[in-house]
Short mmCIF file of C-alpha atoms in Angstrom, two decimals:
data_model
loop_
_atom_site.label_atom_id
_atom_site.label_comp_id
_atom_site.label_asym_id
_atom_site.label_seq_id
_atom_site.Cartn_x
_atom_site.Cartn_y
_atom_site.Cartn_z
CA UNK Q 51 118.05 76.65 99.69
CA UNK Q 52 119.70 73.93 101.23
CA UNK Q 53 121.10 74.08 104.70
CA UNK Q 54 120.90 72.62 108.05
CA UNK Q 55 120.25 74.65 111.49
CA UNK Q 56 123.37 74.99 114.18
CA UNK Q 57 122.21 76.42 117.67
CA UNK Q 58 123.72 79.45 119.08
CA UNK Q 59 124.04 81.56 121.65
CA UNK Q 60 121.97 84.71 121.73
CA UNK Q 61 123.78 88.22 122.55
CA UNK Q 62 122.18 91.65 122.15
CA UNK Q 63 123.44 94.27 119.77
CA UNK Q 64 122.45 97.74 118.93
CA UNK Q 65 121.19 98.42 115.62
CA UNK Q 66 121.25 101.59 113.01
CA UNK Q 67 118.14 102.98 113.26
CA UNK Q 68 115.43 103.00 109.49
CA UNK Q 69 113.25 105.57 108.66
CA UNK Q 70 109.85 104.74 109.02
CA UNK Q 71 108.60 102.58 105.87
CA UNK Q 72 105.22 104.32 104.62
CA UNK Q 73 104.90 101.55 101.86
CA UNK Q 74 101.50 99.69 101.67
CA UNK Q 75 101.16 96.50 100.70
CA UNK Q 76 101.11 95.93 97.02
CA UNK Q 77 97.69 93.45 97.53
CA UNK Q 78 95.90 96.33 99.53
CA UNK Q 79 96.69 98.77 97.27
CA UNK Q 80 95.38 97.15 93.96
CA UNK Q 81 92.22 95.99 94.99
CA UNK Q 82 91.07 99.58 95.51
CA UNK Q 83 91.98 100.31 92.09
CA UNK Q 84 89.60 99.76 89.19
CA UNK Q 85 90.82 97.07 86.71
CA UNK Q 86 91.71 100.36 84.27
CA UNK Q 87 93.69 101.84 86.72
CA UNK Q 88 95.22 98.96 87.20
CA UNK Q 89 96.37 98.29 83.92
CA UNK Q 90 98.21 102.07 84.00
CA UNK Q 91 99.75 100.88 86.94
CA UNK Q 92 102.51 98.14 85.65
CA UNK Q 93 101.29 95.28 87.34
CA UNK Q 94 104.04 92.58 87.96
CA UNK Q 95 102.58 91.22 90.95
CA UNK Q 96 100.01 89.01 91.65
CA UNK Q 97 97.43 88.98 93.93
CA UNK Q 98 97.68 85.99 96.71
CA UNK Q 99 97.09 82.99 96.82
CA UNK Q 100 101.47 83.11 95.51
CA UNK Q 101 102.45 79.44 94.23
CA UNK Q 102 106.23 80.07 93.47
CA UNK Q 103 108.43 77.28 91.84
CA UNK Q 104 112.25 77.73 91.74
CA UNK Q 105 114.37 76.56 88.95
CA UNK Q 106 118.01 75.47 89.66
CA UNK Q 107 118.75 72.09 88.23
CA UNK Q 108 119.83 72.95 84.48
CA UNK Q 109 117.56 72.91 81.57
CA UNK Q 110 118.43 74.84 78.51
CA UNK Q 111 115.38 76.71 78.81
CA UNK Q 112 112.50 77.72 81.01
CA UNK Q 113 110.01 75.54 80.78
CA UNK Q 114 106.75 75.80 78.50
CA UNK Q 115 103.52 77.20 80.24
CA UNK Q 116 102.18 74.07 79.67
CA UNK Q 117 104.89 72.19 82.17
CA UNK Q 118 104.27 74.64 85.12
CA UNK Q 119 100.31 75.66 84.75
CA UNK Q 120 98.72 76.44 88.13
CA UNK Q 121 102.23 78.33 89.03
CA UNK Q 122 101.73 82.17 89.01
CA UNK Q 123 105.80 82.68 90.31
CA UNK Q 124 108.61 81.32 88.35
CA UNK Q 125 112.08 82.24 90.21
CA UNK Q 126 115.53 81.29 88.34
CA UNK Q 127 118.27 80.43 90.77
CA UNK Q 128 120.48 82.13 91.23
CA UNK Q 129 122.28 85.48 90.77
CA UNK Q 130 124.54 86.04 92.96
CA UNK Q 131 127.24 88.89 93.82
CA UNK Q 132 129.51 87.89 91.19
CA UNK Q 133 127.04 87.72 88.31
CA UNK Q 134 124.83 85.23 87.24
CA UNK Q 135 124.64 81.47 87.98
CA UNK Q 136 123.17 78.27 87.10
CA UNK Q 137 119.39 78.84 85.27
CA UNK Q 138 119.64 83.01 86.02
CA UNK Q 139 123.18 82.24 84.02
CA UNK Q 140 120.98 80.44 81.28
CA UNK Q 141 118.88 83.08 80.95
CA UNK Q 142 120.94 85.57 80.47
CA UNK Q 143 122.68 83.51 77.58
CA UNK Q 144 119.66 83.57 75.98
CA UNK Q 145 119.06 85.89 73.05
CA UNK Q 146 116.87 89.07 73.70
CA UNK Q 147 114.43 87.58 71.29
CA UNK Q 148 114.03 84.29 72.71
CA UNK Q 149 113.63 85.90 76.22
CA UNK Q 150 110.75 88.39 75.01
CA UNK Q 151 109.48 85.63 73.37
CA UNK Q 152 109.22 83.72 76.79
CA UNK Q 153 108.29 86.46 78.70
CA UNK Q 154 105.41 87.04 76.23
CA UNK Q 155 104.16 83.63 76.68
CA UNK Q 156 104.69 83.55 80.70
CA UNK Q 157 102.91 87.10 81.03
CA UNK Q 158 99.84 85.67 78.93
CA UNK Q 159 99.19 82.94 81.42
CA UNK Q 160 99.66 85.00 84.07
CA UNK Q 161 103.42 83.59 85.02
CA UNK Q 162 105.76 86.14 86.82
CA UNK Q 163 109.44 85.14 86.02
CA UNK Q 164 111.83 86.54 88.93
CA UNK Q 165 115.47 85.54 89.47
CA UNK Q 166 116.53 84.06 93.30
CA UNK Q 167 119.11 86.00 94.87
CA UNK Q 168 122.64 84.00 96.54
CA UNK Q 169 121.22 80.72 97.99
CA UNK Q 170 123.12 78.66 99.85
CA UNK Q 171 126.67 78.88 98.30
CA UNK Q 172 126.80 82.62 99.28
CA UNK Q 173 127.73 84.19 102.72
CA UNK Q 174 126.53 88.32 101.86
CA UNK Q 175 127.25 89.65 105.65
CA UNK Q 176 129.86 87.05 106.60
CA UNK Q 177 131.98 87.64 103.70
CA UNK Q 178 131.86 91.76 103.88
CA UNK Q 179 129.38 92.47 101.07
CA UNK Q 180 128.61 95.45 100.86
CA UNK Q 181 124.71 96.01 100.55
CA UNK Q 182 123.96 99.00 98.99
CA UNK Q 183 126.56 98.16 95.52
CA UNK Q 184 125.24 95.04 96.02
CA UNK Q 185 121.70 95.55 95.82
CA UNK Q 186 122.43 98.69 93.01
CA UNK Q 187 124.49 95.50 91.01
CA UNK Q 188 121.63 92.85 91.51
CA UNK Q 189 118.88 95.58 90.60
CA UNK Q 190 120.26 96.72 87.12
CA UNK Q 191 120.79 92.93 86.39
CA UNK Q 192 117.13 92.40 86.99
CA UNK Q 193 116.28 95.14 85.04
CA UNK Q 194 118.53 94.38 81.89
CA UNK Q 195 117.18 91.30 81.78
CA UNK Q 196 113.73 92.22 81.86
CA UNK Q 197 112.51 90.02 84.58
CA UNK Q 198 109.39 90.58 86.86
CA UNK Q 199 111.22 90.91 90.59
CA UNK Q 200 113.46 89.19 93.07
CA UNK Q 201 113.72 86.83 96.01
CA UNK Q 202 116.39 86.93 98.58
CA UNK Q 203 117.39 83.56 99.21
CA UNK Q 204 119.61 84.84 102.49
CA UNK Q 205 121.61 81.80 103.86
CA UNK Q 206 124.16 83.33 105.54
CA UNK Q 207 123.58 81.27 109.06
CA UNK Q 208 126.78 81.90 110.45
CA UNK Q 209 126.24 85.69 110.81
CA UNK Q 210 122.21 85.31 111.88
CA UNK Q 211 123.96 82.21 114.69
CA UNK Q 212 126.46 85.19 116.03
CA UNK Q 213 123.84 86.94 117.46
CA UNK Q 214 124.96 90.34 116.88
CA UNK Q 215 122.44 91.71 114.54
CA UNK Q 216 124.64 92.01 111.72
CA UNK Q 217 122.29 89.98 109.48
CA UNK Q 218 119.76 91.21 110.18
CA UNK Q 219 120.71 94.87 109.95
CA UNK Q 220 122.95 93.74 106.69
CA UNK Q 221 119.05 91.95 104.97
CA UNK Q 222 117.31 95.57 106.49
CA UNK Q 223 119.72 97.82 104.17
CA UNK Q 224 120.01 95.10 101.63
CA UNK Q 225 116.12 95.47 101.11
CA UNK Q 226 115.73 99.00 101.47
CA UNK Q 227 118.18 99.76 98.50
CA UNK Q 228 116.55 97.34 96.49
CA UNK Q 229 112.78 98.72 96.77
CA UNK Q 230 114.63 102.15 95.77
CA UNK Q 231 116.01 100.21 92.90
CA UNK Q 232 112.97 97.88 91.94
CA UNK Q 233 109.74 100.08 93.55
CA UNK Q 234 106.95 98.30 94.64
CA UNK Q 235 104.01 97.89 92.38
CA UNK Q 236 106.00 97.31 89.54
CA UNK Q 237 108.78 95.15 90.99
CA UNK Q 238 108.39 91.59 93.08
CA UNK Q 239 110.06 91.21 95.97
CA UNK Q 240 110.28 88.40 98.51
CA UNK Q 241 112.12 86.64 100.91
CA UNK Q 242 112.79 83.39 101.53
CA UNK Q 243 113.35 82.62 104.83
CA UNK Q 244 114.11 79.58 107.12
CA UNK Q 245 110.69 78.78 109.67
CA UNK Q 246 112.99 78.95 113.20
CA UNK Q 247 114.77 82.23 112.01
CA UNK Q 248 110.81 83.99 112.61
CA UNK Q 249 110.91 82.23 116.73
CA UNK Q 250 110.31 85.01 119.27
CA UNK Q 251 113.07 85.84 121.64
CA UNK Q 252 115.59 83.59 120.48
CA UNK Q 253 117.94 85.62 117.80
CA UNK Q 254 120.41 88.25 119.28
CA UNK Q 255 119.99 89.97 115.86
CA UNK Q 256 115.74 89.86 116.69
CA UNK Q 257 115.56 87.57 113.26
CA UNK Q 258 113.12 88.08 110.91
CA UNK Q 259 110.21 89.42 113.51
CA UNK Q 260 112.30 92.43 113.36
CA UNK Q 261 113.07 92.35 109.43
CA UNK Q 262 109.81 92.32 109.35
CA UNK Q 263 108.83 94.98 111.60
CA UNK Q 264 111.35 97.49 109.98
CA UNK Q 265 111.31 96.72 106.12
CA UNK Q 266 108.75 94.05 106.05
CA UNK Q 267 106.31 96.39 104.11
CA UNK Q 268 108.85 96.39 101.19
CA UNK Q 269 108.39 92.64 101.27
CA UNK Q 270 105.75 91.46 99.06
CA UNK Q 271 105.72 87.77 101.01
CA UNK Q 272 108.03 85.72 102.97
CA UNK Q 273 108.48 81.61 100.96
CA UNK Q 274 109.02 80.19 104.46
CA UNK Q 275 111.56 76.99 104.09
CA UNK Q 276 109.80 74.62 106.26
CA UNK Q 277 112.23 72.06 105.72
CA UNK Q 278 115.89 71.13 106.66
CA UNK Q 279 115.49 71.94 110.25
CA UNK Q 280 115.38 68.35 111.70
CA UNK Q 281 114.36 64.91 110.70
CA UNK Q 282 110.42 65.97 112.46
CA UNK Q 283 109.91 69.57 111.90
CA UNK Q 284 107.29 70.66 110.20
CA UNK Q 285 106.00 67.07 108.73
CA UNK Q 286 102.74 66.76 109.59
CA UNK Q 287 99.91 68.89 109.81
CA UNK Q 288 100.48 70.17 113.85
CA UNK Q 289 103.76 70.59 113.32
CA UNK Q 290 103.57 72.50 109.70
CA UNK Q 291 100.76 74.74 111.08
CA UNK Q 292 100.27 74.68 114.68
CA UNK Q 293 102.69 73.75 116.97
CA UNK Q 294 106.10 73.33 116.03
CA UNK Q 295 108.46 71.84 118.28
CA UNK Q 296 110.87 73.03 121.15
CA UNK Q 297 114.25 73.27 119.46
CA UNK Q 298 112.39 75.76 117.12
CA UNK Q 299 109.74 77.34 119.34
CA UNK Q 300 106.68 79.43 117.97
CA UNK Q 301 107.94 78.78 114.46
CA UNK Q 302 104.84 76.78 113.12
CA UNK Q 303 103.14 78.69 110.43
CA UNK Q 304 99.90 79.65 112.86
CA UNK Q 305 102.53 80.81 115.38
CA UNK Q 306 104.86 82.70 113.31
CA UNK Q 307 101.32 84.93 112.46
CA UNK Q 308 100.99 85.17 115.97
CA UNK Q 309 104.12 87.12 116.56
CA UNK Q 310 102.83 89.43 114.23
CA UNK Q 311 104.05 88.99 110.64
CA UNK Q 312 100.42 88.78 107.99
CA UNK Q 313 99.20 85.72 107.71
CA UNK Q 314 98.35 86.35 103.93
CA UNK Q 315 102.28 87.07 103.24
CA UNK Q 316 103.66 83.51 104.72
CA UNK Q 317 103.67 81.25 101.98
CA UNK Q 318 104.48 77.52 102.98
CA UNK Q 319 107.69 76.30 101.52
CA UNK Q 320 108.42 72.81 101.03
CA UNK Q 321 111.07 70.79 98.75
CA UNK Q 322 109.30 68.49 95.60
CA UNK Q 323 110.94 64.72 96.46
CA UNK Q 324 112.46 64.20 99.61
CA UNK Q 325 115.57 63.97 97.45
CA UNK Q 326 115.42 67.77 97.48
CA UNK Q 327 116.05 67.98 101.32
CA UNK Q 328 118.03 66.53 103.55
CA UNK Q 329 114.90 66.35 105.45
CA UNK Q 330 111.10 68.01 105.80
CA UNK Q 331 109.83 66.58 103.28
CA UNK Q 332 105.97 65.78 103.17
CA UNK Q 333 103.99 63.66 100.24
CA UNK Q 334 101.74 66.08 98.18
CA UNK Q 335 98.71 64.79 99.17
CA UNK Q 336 99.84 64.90 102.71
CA UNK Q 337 100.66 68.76 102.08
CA UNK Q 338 97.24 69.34 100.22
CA UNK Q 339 95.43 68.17 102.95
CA UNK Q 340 97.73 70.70 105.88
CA UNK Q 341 96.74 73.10 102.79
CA UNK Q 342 93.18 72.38 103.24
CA UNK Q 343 93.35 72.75 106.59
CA UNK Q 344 94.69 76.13 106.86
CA UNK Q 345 92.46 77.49 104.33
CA UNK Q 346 89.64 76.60 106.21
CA UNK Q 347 91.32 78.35 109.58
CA UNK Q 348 91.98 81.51 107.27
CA UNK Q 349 94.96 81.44 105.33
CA UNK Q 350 95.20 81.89 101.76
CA UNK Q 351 99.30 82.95 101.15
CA UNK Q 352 99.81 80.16 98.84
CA UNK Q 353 102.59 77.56 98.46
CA UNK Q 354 105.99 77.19 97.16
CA UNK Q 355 108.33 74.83 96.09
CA UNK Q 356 112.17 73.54 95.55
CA UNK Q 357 112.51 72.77 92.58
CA UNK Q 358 111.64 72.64 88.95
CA UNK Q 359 111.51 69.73 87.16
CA UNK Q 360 110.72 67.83 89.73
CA UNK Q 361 107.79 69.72 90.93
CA UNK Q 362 105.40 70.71 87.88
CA UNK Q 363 101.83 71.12 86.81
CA UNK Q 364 101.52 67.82 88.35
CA UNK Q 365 102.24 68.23 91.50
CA UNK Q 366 100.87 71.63 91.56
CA UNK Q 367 97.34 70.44 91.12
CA UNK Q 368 97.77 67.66 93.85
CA UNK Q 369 98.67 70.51 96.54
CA UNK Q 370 96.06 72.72 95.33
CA UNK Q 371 93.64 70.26 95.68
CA UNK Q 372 90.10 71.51 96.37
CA UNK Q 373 91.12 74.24 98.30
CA UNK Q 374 92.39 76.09 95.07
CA UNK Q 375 91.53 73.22 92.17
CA UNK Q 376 93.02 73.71 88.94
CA UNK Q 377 90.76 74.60 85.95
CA UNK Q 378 90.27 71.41 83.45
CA UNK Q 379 93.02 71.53 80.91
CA UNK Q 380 90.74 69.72 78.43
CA UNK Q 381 87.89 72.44 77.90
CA UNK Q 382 88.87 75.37 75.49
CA UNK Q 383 87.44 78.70 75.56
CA UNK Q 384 84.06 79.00 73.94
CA UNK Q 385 83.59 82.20 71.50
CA UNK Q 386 81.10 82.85 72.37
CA UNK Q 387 77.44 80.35 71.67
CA UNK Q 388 74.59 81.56 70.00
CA UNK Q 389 71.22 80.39 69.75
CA UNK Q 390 68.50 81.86 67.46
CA UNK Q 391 64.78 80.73 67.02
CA UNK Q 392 62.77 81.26 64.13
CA UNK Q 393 59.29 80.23 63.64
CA UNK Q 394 57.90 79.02 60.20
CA UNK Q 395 54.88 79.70 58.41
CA UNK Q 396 53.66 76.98 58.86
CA UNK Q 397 53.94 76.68 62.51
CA UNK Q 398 57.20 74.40 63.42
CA UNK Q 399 60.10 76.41 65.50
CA UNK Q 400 63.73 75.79 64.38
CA UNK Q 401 66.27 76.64 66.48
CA UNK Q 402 70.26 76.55 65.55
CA UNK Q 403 72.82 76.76 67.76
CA UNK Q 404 76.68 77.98 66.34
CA UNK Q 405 79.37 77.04 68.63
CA UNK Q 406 83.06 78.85 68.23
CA UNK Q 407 85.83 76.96 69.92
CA UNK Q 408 89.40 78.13 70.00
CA UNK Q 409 92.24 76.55 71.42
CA UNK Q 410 93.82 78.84 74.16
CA UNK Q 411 97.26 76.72 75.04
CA UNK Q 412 96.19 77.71 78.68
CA UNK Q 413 93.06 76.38 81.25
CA UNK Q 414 89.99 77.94 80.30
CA UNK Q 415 86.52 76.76 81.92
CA UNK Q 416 83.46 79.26 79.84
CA UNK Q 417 79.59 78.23 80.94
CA UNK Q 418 77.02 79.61 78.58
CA UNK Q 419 74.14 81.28 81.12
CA UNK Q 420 72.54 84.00 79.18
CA UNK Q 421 70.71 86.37 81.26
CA UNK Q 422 67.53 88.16 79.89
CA UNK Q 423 67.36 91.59 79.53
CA UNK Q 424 71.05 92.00 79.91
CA UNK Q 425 73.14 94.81 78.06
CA UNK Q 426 75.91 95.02 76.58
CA UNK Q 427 76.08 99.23 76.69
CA UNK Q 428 78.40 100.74 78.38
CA UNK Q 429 80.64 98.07 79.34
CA UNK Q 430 84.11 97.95 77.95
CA UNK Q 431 86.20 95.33 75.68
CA UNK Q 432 88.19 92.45 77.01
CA UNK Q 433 91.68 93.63 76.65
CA UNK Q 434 94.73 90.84 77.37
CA UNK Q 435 96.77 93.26 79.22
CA UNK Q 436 93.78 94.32 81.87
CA UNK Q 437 93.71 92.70 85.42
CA UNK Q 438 90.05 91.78 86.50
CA UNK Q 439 88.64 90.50 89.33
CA UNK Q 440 85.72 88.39 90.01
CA UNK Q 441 82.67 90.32 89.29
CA UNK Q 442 84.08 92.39 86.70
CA UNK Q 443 82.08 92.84 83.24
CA UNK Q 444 83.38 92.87 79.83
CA UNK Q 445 82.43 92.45 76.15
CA UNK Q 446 83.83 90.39 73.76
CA UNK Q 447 82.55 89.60 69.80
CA UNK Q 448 79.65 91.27 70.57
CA UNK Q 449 78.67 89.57 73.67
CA UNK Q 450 78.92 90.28 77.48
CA UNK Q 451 80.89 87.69 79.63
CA UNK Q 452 81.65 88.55 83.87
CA UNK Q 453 84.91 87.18 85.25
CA UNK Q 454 84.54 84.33 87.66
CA UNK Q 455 87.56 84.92 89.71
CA UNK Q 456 90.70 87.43 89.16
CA UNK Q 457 92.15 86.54 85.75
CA UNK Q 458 94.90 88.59 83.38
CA UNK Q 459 95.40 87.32 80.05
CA UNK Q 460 93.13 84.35 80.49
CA UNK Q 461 89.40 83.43 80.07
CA UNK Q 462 87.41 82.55 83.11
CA UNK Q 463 84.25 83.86 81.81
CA UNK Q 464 80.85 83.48 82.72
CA UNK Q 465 78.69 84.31 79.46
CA UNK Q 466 75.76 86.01 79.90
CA UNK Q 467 74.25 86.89 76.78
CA UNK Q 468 73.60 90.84 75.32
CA UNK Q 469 70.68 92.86 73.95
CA UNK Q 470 72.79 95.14 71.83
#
């Protein structure tokens, strides 16, 4: 992820032509499903807003759901062409119990665990990989290991600085192979891009506005590396989201959507400590605040971050902020309350109330509303493995709760009450 931008000179070059891509977006697709259909369809990926934390520094195992709540993306780094490395390495060391064992726990809170492909040690075009066996190699990897999807952490900058397209046309083929490999809908897959690589009229190669317009509906969303690009760019709000500077023209995220690439698929990147760039770096609640601000101008992709363990819940919950606040980790689900009224002989009304909490080892807000008159026929069980968005009705112990926002494995309930 780590890498610093050289200037070049642009030269044209002709490029292999693609078939046309008749893919639609994963996001577009599911929310005309019902939640049933949905759960027929495997489901690895998540609806946006995408907050993806990468894992590189060692640890002898991923961490607990606990350390990383309010993450929905979990990517080990890296595999590269040669096998596995660093945490993808540790993972695949891991017994195949102790990895279905974390993958139960991840997919229950609603975690996708993907691996991050090369990085910056790894040169794909400039050292003559080829990308078809490579993307057939990194595919069955992914799928022997049982993990949710990939990232492309492409770094090769001496090939994209040549100008002659061979990047990008070597990334174009690279992805292609993979969606054949890992289809969409059941795979992730996302790229990880530096910001300046997405400025207009400036790569020989056409950069990633032409990834995009060739393969980019393959691409699930882009984690934009707005950092290491110079000690200014992209460190405060204007220059993050509105106007970046000269040396990397149109390459704020505003800008880069207005060269055409979906604003809902550019996901602001940005390194944990400063220590974790050699520059680019913003303070959390600086970064909450750009957050905030591009929310309210209509974004929603969601935000990433290098790296794991020095980005965690914690931080997490100070980008999110308001604009996406974190449920309180100190209420557990309520199963369900009940309230019955009887009235004596004599006159007096007693009324007991019977409260059944459980302890959910994930965030779970429940508020007890019963609604009159409401039914409970008709309407199907919770199930753990369903997707649901907000709106969406279910029973559960005898009692009919709606979903407050889209949920999977988790409890964000509204109870209101049954008849029968």
């Amino acid at each position: 992820m780590v890498h610093i931008y050289s200037t070049l000179t642009a030269a044209m070059a002709a490029f292999a032509c693609f078939g046309e891509v008749a893919s639609v977006p994963l996001e577009q697709m599911l929310r005309g499903l019902t939640p049933k259909a949905r759960n027929v369809l495997k489901r690895a990926t998540p609806v946006f807003p995408y907050f993806v934390l990468y894992s590189d520094a060692y640890v002898s195992t991923e961490p607990t759901v606990s350390d990383i709540l309010g993450f929905n993306v979990f990517a080990l780094s890296f595999l590269e062409q040669y096998g596995a490395a660093d945490q993808a390495q540790e993972w695949e060391e891991l017994t195949a119990s102790q990895r279905s064992s974390i993958l139960s726990e991840y997919e229950a809170a609603g975690i996708s665990l993907i691996v991050s492909l090369f990085g910056s040690t790894e040169t794909p075009t400039s050292s003559g990989y080829d990308p078809i066996d490579t993307a057939n190699t990194m595919a069955a990897w992914v799928i022997e290991y049982g993990l949710q999807g990939v990232d492309i952490d492409y770094e090769d900058f001496a090939a994209f600085d040549a100008g002659t397209g061979s990047a990008e046309q070597w990334l174009g083929n690279f992805t292609t192979q993979l969606r054949t490999q890992l289809p969409q809908g059941q795979y992730i897959l996302t790229h990880a891009p530096v910001a300046p690589w997405f400025s207009p009229n400036y790569w020989g190669g056409g950069g990633y506005l032409w990834i995009d317009s060739v393969v980019g509906s393959m691409i699930d969303w882009y984690n934009v590396q707005f950092y290491n690009q110079g000690t200014t760019e992209y460190t405060t709000c204007d220059g993050l989201l509105y106007n970046s500077s000269t040396t990397w023209p149109q390459t704020a995220l505003f800008q880069i959507a207005d060269s055409g690439i979906s604003l809902d698929k550019l996901v602001i990147g940005k390194p944990a400590t400063a220590a974790q760039a050699t520059n680019g770096y913003m303070d959390p609640s600086l970064l909450a605040s750009c957050v905030s601000e591009a929310y309210a101008a209509g974004w929603n992709a969601g935000v990433m971050v290098w790296e794991y363990p020095d980005a965690n819940s914690s931080w997490i919950a100070t980008v999110r902020g308001d604009t996406w606040p974190m449920p309180s980790t100190t209420t557990t689900s309520v199963t369900p309350t009940s309230t019955s009224t009887t009235t004596t002989g004599t006159g007096t009304t007693t009324t007991s109330t019977s409260t059944t909490t459980t302890s959910t080892g994930t965030t779970t807000t429940s508020t007890s509303t019963s609604t009159p008159g409401t039914t409970c026929t008709g309407v199907a069980a919770w199930t753990t493995g369903v997707a649901y968005t907000g709106g969406d009705e279910v029973t559960y112990d005898g009692y009919l709760w709606t979903a407050s926002w889209w949920t999977e494995g988790r409890h964000p309930w509204r109870f209101r009450g049954c008849l029968g």
